Tab-separated table of C-alpha atoms in Angstrom:
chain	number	residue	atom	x	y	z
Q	1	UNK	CA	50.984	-15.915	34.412
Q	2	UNK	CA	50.336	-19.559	34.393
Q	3	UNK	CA	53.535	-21.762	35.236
Q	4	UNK	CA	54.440	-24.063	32.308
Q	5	UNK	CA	54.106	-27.642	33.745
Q	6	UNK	CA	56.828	-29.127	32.067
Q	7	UNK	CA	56.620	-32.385	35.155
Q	8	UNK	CA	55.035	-32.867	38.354
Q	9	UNK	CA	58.299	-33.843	39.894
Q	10	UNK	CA	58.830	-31.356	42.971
Q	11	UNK	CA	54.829	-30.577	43.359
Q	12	UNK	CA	52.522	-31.930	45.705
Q	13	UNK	CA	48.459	-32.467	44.792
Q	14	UNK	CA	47.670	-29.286	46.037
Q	15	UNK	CA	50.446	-27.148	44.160
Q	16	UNK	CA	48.880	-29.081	40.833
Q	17	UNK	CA	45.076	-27.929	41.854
Q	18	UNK	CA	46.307	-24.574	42.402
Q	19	UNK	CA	47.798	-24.668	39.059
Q	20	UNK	CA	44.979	-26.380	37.460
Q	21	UNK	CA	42.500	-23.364	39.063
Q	22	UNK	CA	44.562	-20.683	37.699
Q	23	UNK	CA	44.285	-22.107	34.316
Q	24	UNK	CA	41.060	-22.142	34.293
Q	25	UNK	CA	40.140	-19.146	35.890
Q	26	UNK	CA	42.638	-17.501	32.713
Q	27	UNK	CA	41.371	-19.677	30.125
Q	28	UNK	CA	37.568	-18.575	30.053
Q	29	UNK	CA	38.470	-15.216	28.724
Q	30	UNK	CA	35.804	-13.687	31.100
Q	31	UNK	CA	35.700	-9.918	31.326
Q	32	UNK	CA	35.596	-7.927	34.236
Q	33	UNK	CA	32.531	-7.953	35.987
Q	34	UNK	CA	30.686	-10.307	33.516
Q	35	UNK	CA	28.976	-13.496	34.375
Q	36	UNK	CA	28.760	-16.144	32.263
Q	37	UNK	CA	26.260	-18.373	32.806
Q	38	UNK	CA	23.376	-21.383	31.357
Q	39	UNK	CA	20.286	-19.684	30.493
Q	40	UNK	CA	17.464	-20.010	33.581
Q	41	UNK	CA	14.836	-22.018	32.270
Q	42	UNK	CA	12.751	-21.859	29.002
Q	43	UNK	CA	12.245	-18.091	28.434
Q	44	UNK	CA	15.929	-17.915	26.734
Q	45	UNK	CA	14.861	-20.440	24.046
Q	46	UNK	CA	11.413	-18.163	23.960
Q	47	UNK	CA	13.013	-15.359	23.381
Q	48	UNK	CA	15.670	-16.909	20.569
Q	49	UNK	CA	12.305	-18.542	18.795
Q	50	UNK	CA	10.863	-15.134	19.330
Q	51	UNK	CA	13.920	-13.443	17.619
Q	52	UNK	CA	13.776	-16.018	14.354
Q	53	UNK	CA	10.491	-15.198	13.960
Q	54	UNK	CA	11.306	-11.269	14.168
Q	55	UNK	CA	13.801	-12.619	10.856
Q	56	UNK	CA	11.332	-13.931	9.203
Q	57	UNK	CA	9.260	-10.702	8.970
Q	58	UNK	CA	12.372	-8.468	8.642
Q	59	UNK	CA	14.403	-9.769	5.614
Q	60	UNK	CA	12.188	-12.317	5.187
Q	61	UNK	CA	9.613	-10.314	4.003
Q	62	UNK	CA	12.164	-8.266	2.157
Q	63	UNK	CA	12.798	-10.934	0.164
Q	64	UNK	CA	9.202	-11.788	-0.381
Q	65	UNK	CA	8.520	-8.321	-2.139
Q	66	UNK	CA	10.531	-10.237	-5.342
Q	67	UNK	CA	6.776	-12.138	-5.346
Q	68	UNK	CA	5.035	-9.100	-5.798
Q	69	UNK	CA	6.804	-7.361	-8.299
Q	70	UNK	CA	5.979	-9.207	-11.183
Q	71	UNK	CA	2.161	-9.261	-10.572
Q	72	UNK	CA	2.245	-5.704	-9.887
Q	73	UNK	CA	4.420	-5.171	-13.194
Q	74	UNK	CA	1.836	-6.988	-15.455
Q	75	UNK	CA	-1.426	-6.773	-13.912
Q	76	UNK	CA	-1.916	-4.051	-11.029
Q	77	UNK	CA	0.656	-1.025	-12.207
Q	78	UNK	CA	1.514	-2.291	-15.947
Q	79	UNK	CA	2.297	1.654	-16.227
Q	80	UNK	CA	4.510	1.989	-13.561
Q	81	UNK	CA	8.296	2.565	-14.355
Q	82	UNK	CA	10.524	-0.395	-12.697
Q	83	UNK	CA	12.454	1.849	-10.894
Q	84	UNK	CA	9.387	2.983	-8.739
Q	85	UNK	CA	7.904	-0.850	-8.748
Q	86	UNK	CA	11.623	-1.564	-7.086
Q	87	UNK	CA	11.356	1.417	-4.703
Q	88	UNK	CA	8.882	-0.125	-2.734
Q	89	UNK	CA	11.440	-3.208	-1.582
Q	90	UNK	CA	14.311	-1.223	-1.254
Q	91	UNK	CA	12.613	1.377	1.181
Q	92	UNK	CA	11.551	-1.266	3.393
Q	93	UNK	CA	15.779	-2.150	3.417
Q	94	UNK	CA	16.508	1.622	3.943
Q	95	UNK	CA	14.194	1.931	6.534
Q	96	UNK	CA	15.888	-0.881	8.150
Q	97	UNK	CA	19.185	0.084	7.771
Q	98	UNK	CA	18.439	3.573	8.442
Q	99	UNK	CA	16.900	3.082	12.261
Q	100	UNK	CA	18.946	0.131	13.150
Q	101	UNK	CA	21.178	2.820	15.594
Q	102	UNK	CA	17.885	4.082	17.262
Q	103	UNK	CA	16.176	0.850	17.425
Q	104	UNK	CA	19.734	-0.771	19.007
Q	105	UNK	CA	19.773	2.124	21.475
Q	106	UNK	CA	16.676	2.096	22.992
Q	107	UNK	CA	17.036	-2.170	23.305
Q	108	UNK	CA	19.960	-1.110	25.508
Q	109	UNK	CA	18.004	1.379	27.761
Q	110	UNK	CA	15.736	-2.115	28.111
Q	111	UNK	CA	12.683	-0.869	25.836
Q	112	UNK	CA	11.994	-4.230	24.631
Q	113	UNK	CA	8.414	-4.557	25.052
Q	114	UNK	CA	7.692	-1.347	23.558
Q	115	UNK	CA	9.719	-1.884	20.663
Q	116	UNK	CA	8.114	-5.122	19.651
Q	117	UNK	CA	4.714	-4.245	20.324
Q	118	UNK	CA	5.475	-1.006	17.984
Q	119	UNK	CA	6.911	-3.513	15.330
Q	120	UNK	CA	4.313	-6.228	15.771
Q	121	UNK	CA	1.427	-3.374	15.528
Q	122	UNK	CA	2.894	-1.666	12.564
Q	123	UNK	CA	3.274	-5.011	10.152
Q	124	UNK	CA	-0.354	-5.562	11.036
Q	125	UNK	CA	-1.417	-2.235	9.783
Q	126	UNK	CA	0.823	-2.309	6.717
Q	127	UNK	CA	0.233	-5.893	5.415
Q	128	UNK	CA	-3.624	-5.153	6.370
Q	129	UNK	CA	-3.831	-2.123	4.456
Q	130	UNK	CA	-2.481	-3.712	1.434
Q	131	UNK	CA	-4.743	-5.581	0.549
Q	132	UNK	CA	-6.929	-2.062	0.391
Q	133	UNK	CA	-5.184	-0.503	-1.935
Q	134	UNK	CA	-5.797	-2.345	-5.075
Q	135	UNK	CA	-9.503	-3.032	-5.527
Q	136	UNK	CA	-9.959	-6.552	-6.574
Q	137	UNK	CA	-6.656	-7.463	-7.617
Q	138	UNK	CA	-7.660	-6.706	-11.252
Q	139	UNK	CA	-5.265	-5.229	-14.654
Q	140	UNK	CA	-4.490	-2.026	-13.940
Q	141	UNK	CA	-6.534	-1.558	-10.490
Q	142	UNK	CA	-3.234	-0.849	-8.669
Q	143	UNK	CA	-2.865	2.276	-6.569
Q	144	UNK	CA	0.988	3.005	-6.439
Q	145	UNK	CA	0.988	5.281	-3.735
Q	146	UNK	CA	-0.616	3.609	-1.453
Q	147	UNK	CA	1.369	0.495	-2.163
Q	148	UNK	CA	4.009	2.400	-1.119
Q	149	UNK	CA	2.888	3.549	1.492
Q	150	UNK	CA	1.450	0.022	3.255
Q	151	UNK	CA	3.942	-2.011	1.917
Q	152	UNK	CA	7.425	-0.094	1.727
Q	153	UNK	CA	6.915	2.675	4.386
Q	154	UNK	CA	4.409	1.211	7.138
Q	155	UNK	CA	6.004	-2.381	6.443
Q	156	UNK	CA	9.712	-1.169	6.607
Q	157	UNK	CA	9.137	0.901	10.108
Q	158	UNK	CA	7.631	-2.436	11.814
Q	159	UNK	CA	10.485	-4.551	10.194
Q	160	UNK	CA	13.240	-2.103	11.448
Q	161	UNK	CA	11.807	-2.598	15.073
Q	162	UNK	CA	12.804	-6.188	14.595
Q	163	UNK	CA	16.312	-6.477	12.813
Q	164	UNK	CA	17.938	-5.620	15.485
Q	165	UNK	CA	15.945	-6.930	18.516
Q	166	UNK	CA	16.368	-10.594	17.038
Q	167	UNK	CA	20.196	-10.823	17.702
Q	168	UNK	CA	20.771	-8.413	20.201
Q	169	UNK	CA	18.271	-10.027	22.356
Q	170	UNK	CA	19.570	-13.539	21.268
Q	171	UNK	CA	23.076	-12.384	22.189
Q	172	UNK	CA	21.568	-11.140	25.997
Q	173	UNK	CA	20.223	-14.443	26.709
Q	174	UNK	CA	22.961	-16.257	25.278
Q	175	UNK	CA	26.192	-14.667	25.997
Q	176	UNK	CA	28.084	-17.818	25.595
Q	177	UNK	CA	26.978	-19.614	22.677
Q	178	UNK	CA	26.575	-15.992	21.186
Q	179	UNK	CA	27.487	-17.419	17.310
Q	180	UNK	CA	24.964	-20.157	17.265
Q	181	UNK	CA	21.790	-18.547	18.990
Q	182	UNK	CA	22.397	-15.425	16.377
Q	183	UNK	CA	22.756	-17.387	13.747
Q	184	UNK	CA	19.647	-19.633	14.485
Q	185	UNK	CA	17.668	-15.922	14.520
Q	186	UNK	CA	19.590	-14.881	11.132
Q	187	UNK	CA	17.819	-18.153	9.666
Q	188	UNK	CA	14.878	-17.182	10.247
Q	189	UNK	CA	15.370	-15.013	7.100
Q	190	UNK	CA	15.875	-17.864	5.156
Q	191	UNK	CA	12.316	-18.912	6.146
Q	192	UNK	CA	10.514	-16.109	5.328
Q	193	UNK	CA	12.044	-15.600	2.068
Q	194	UNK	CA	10.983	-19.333	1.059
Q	195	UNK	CA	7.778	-19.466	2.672
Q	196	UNK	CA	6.390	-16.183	2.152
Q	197	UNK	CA	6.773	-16.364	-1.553
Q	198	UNK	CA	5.623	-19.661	-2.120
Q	199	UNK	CA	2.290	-19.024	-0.047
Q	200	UNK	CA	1.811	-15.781	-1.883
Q	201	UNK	CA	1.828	-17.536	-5.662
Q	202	UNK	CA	-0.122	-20.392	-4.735
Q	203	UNK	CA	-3.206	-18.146	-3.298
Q	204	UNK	CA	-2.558	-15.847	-5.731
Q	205	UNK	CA	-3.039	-18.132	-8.960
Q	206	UNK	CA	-5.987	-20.070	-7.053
Q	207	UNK	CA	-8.079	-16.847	-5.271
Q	208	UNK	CA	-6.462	-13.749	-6.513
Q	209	UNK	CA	-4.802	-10.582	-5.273
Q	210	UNK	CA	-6.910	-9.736	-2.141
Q	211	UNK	CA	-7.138	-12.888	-0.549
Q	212	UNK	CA	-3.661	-13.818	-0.878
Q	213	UNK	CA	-2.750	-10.749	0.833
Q	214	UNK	CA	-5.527	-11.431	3.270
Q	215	UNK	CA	-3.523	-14.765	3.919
Q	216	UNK	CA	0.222	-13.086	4.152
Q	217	UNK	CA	-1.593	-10.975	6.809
Q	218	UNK	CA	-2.887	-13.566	8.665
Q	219	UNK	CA	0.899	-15.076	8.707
Q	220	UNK	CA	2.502	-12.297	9.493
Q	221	UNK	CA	0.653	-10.531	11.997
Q	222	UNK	CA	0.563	-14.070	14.014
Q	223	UNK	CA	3.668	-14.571	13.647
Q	224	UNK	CA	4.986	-11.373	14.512
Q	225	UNK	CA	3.081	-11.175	17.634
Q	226	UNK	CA	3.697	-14.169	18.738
Q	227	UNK	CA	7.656	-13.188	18.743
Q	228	UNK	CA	7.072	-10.198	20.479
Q	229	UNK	CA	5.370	-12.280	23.288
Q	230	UNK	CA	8.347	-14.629	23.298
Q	231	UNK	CA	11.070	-12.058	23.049
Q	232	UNK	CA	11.064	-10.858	26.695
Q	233	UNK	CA	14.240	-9.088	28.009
Q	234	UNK	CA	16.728	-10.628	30.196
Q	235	UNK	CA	16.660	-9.437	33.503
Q	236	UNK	CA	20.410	-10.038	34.111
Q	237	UNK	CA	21.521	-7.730	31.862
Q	238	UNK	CA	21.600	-3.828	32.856
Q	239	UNK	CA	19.827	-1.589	31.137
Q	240	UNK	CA	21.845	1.597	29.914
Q	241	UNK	CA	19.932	4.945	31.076
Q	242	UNK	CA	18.232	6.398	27.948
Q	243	UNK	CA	19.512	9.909	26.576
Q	244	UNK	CA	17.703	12.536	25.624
Q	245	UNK	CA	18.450	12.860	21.959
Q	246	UNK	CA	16.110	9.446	21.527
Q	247	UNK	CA	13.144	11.085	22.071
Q	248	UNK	CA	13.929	13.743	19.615
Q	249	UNK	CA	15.675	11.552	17.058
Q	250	UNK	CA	12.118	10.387	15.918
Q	251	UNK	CA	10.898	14.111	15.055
Q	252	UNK	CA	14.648	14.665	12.441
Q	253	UNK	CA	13.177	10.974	11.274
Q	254	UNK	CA	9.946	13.069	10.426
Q	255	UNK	CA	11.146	16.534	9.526
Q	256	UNK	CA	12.857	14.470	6.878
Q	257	UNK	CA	10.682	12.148	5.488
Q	258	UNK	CA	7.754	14.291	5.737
Q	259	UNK	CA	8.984	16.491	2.676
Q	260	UNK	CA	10.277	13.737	0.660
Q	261	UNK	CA	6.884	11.896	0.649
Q	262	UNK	CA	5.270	15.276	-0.048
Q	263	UNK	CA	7.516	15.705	-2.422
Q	264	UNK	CA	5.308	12.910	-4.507
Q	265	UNK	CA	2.649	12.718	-3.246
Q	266	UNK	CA	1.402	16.674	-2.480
Q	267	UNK	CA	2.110	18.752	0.973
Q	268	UNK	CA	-1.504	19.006	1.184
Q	269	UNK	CA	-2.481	15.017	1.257
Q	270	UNK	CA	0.551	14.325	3.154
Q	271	UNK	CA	-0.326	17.040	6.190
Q	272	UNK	CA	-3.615	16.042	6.736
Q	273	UNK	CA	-2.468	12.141	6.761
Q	274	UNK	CA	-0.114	13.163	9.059
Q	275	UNK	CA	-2.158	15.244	11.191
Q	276	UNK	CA	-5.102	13.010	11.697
Q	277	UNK	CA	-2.475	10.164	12.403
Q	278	UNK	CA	-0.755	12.279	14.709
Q	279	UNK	CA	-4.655	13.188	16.349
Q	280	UNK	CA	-5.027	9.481	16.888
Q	281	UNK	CA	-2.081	8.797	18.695
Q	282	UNK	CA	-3.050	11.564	20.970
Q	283	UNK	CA	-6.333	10.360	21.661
Q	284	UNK	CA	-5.854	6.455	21.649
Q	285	UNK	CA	-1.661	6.158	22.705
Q	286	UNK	CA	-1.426	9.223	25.162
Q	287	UNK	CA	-3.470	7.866	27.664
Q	288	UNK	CA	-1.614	4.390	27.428
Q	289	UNK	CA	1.798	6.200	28.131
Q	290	UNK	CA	1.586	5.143	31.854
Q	291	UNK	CA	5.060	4.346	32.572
Q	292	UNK	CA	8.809	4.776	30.823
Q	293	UNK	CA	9.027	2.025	28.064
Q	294	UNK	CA	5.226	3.524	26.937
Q	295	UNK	CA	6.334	6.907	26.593
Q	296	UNK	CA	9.698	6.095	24.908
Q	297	UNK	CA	7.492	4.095	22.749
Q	298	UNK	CA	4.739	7.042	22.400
Q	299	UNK	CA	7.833	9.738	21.457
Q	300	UNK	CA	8.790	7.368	18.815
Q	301	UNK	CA	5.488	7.305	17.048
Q	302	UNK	CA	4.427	10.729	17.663
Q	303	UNK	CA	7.568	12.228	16.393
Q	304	UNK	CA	7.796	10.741	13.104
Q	305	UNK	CA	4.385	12.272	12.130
Q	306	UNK	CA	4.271	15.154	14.020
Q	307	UNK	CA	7.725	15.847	12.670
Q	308	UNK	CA	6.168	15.432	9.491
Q	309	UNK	CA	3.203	18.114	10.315
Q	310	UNK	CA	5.944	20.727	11.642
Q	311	UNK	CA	8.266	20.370	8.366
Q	312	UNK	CA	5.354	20.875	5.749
Q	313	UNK	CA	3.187	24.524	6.762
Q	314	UNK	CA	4.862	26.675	4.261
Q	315	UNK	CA	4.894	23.918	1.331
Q	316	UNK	CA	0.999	23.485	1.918
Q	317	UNK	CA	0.715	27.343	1.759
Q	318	UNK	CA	2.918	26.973	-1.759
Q	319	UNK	CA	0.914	24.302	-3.076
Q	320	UNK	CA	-2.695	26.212	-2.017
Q	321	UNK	CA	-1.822	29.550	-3.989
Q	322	UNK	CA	-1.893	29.649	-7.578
Q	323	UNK	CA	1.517	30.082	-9.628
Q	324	UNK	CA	0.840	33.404	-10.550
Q	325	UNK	CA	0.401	34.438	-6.537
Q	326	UNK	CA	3.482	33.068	-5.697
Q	327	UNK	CA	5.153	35.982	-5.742
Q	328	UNK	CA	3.154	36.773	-2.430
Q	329	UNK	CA	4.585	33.348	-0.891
Q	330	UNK	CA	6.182	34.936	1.655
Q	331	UNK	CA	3.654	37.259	2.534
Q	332	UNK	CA	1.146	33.679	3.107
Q	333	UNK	CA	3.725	31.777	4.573
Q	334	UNK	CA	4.608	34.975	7.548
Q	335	UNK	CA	1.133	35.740	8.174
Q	336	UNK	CA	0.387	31.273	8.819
Q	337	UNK	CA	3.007	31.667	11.134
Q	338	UNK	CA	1.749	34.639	12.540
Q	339	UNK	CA	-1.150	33.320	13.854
Q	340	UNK	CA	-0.146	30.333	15.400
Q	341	UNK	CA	2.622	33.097	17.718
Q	342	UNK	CA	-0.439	33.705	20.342
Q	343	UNK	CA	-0.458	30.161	20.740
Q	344	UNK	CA	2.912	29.335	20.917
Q	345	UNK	CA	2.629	31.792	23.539
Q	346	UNK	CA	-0.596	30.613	25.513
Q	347	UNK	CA	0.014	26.789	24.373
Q	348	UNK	CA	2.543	25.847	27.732
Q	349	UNK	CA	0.238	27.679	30.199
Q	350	UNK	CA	-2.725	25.993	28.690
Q	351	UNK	CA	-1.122	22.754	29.191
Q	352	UNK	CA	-0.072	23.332	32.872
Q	353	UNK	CA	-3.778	24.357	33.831
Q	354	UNK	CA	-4.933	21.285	32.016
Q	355	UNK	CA	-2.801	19.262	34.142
Q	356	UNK	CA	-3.218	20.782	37.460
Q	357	UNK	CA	-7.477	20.919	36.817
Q	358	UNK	CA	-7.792	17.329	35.340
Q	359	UNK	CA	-4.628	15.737	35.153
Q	360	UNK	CA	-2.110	14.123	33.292
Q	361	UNK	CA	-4.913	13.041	30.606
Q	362	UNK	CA	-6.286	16.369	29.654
Q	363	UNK	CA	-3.156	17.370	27.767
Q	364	UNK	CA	-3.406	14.194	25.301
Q	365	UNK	CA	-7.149	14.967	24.423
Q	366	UNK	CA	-6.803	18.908	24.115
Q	367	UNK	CA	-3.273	18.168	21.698
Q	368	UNK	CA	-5.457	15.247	19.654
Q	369	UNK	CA	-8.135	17.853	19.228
Q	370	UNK	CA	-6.019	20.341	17.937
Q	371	UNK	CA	-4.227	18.300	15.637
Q	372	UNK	CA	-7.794	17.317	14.058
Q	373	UNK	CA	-8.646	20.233	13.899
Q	374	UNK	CA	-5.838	21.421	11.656
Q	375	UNK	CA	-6.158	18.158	9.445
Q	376	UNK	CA	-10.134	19.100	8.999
Q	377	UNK	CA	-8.588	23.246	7.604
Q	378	UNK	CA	-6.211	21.197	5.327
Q	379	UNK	CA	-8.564	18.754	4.006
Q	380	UNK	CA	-11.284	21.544	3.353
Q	381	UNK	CA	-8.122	23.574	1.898
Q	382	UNK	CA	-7.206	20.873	-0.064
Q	383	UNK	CA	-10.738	20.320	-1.579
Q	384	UNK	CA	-11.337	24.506	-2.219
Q	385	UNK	CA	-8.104	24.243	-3.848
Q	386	UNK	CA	-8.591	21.388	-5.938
Q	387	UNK	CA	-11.848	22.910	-6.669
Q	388	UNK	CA	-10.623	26.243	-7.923
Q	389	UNK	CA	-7.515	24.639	-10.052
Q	390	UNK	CA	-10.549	22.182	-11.985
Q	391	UNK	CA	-12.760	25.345	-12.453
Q	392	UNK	CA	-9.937	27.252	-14.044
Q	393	UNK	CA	-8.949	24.079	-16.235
Q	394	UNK	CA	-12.668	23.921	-17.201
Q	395	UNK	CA	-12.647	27.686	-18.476
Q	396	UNK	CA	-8.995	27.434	-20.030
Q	397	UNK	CA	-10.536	24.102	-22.281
């Protein structure tokens, strides 16, 4: 308790410092084994630019899909019901929203670099492929699944990488002034929901679709990697020992949106997508995975699409037999799984002799080659199939 100083009549100097001490010491509501302190030098105010950049291409962009949907409603998907045409923005929120807890968690185990790189390098692929997916920009030239898939899905993994980074990493470095260096990051929303917008209509009405998407790609992907080079870690601040349930929390991410996709789009398409992304990984990620915050960062990417290639087997099997076999569904589905039991079997051994022979890199190649593998039998499935089903239509007409 601090005395109340109701005079200085009876105290000497140094009673008064004493009190004065105390009443500071009490007053700067500083918990237990916390320091407060000034920021060292200019990588704090890096790392809080960094963070309202990270904004700007998280909600920011959000907000920025209200440009697109009325030039995809009247001139690339004119067909399209609005409910799908609105699906696209609000999966890039749900993604958000949805891996804000994993994303949060692994900032605490001090996976910062790997989580902005994975953000930076995914809003570059999405925004890129965009601008893929709809010819020339023309009436009706629109590809809805693929728009979906660049700009809600691929978009709306690399902005949940940076929702939370911005403030948690603003907080870190700023521990004291908390309030204002968050809600300088927050802001940067605001930025990227004006600019954004107003860059994509005035491209669009002067050089059309492609090149104004060509442009929000150039904007974005600078700007996002330039905040995850700013947005370094503080090294004050311990990092929390990473569980084991991260690395796995990626593949339920998978397992789940794996059959919802397919769900739209065909098992089929969706495996060997999956697969050959999966492949690549293996053969241009594994061999990068050198140290923790790499192979955090590899886990996270793998499992989402390899989760996606374990879910799907049996509803590729359904979707390659024709409705009246389907009755032997079960009888396809066993004997699939069948065959891959002698390799669940030999698979671990074959790994371990890998690693002992040629080390740590021969397991990456020999899992890459097997997963392309498996996407070549479902593409050439996929094609016999689609083959047979127009033959039969042919004969029916």
């Amino acid at each position: 308790m601090i005395p109340f100083r109701a005079s200085s009549h009876g105290r000497n100097r140094s009673d008064e410092k004493d009190i004065r001490d105390a009443y500071n010491s009490e007053s700067s509501l500083e918990p237990e084994g916390v320091q407060f302190y000034s920021p060292p030098g200019w990588r704090a105010y890096a790392a809080v630019l960094g963070g309202h950049l990270m904004m700007a291409n998280c909600w920011g962009l959000i907000t920025a899909y209200g440009a697109f949907l009325p030039y995809y409603k009247e001139h690339l998907l004119p067909d399209t019901d609005d409910f799908l045409l609105s699906l696209v923005g609000s999966t890039q929120s749900f993604l958000v929203l949805l891996l804000s807890a994993i994303a949060g968690r692994l900032l605490d185990a001090g996976f910062h670099r790997s989580i902005a790189i994975t953000g930076a390098t995914l809003l570059t692929i999405g925004v890129l492929t965009l601008s893929w997916t709809s010819g020339s920009g023309g009436q009706g030239e629109g590809d809805y699944g693929l728009i979906w898939l660049t700009s809600g899905f691929i978009v709306g993994l690399g902005e949940a990488c940076f929702f939370v980074f911005s403030s948690q990493n603003a907080v870190a470095w700023f521990p004291q002034h908390k309030s204002i260096a968050v809600g300088f990051t927050s802001s940067g929303a605001a930025l990227g929901g004006l600019v954004y917008p107003l860059m994509f209509k005035f491209i669009l009405g002067k050089h059309g679709f492609q090149f104004a998407v060509w442009c929000l790609f150039g904007a974005v992907s600078g700007t996002s990697w330039l905040a995850a080079l700013l947005s370094t870690r503080n090294p004050d601040v311990e990092p929390r020992k990473v569980k084991k349930y991260l690395t796995l929390s990626p593949c339920f991410v998978g397992r789940l949106l794996g059959p919802t996709v397919a769900h739209r789009f065909g098992a089929l398409n969706v495996y060997v997508i999956t697969a050959f992304a999966t492949s690549t990984f293996c053969f241009l990620f594994w061999p990068l995975a050198a140290n923790t915050a790499a192979a955090i960062a590899f886990c996270a990417l793998f499992g989402v699409f390899g989760g996606a290639v374990v879910a799907l087997p049996a509803a590729c099997v359904a979707e390659i037999l024709p409705q009246g076999e389907h009755r032997r569904l079960g009888q396809w589905t066993g004997m699939a799984f069948t065959l891959s039991a002698p390799w669940s079997l030999a698979g671990p051994a074959i790994v371990g002799a890998l690693v002992s022979q040629f080390g740590i890199l021969a397991p990456g190649l020999w899992g890459g080659s097997s997963m392309l593998l498996a996407a070549l039998c479902m593409a050439y499935a996929r094609y016999h199939a689609g083959r047979e089903r127009q033959m039969e239509d042919d004969a029916s007409d």
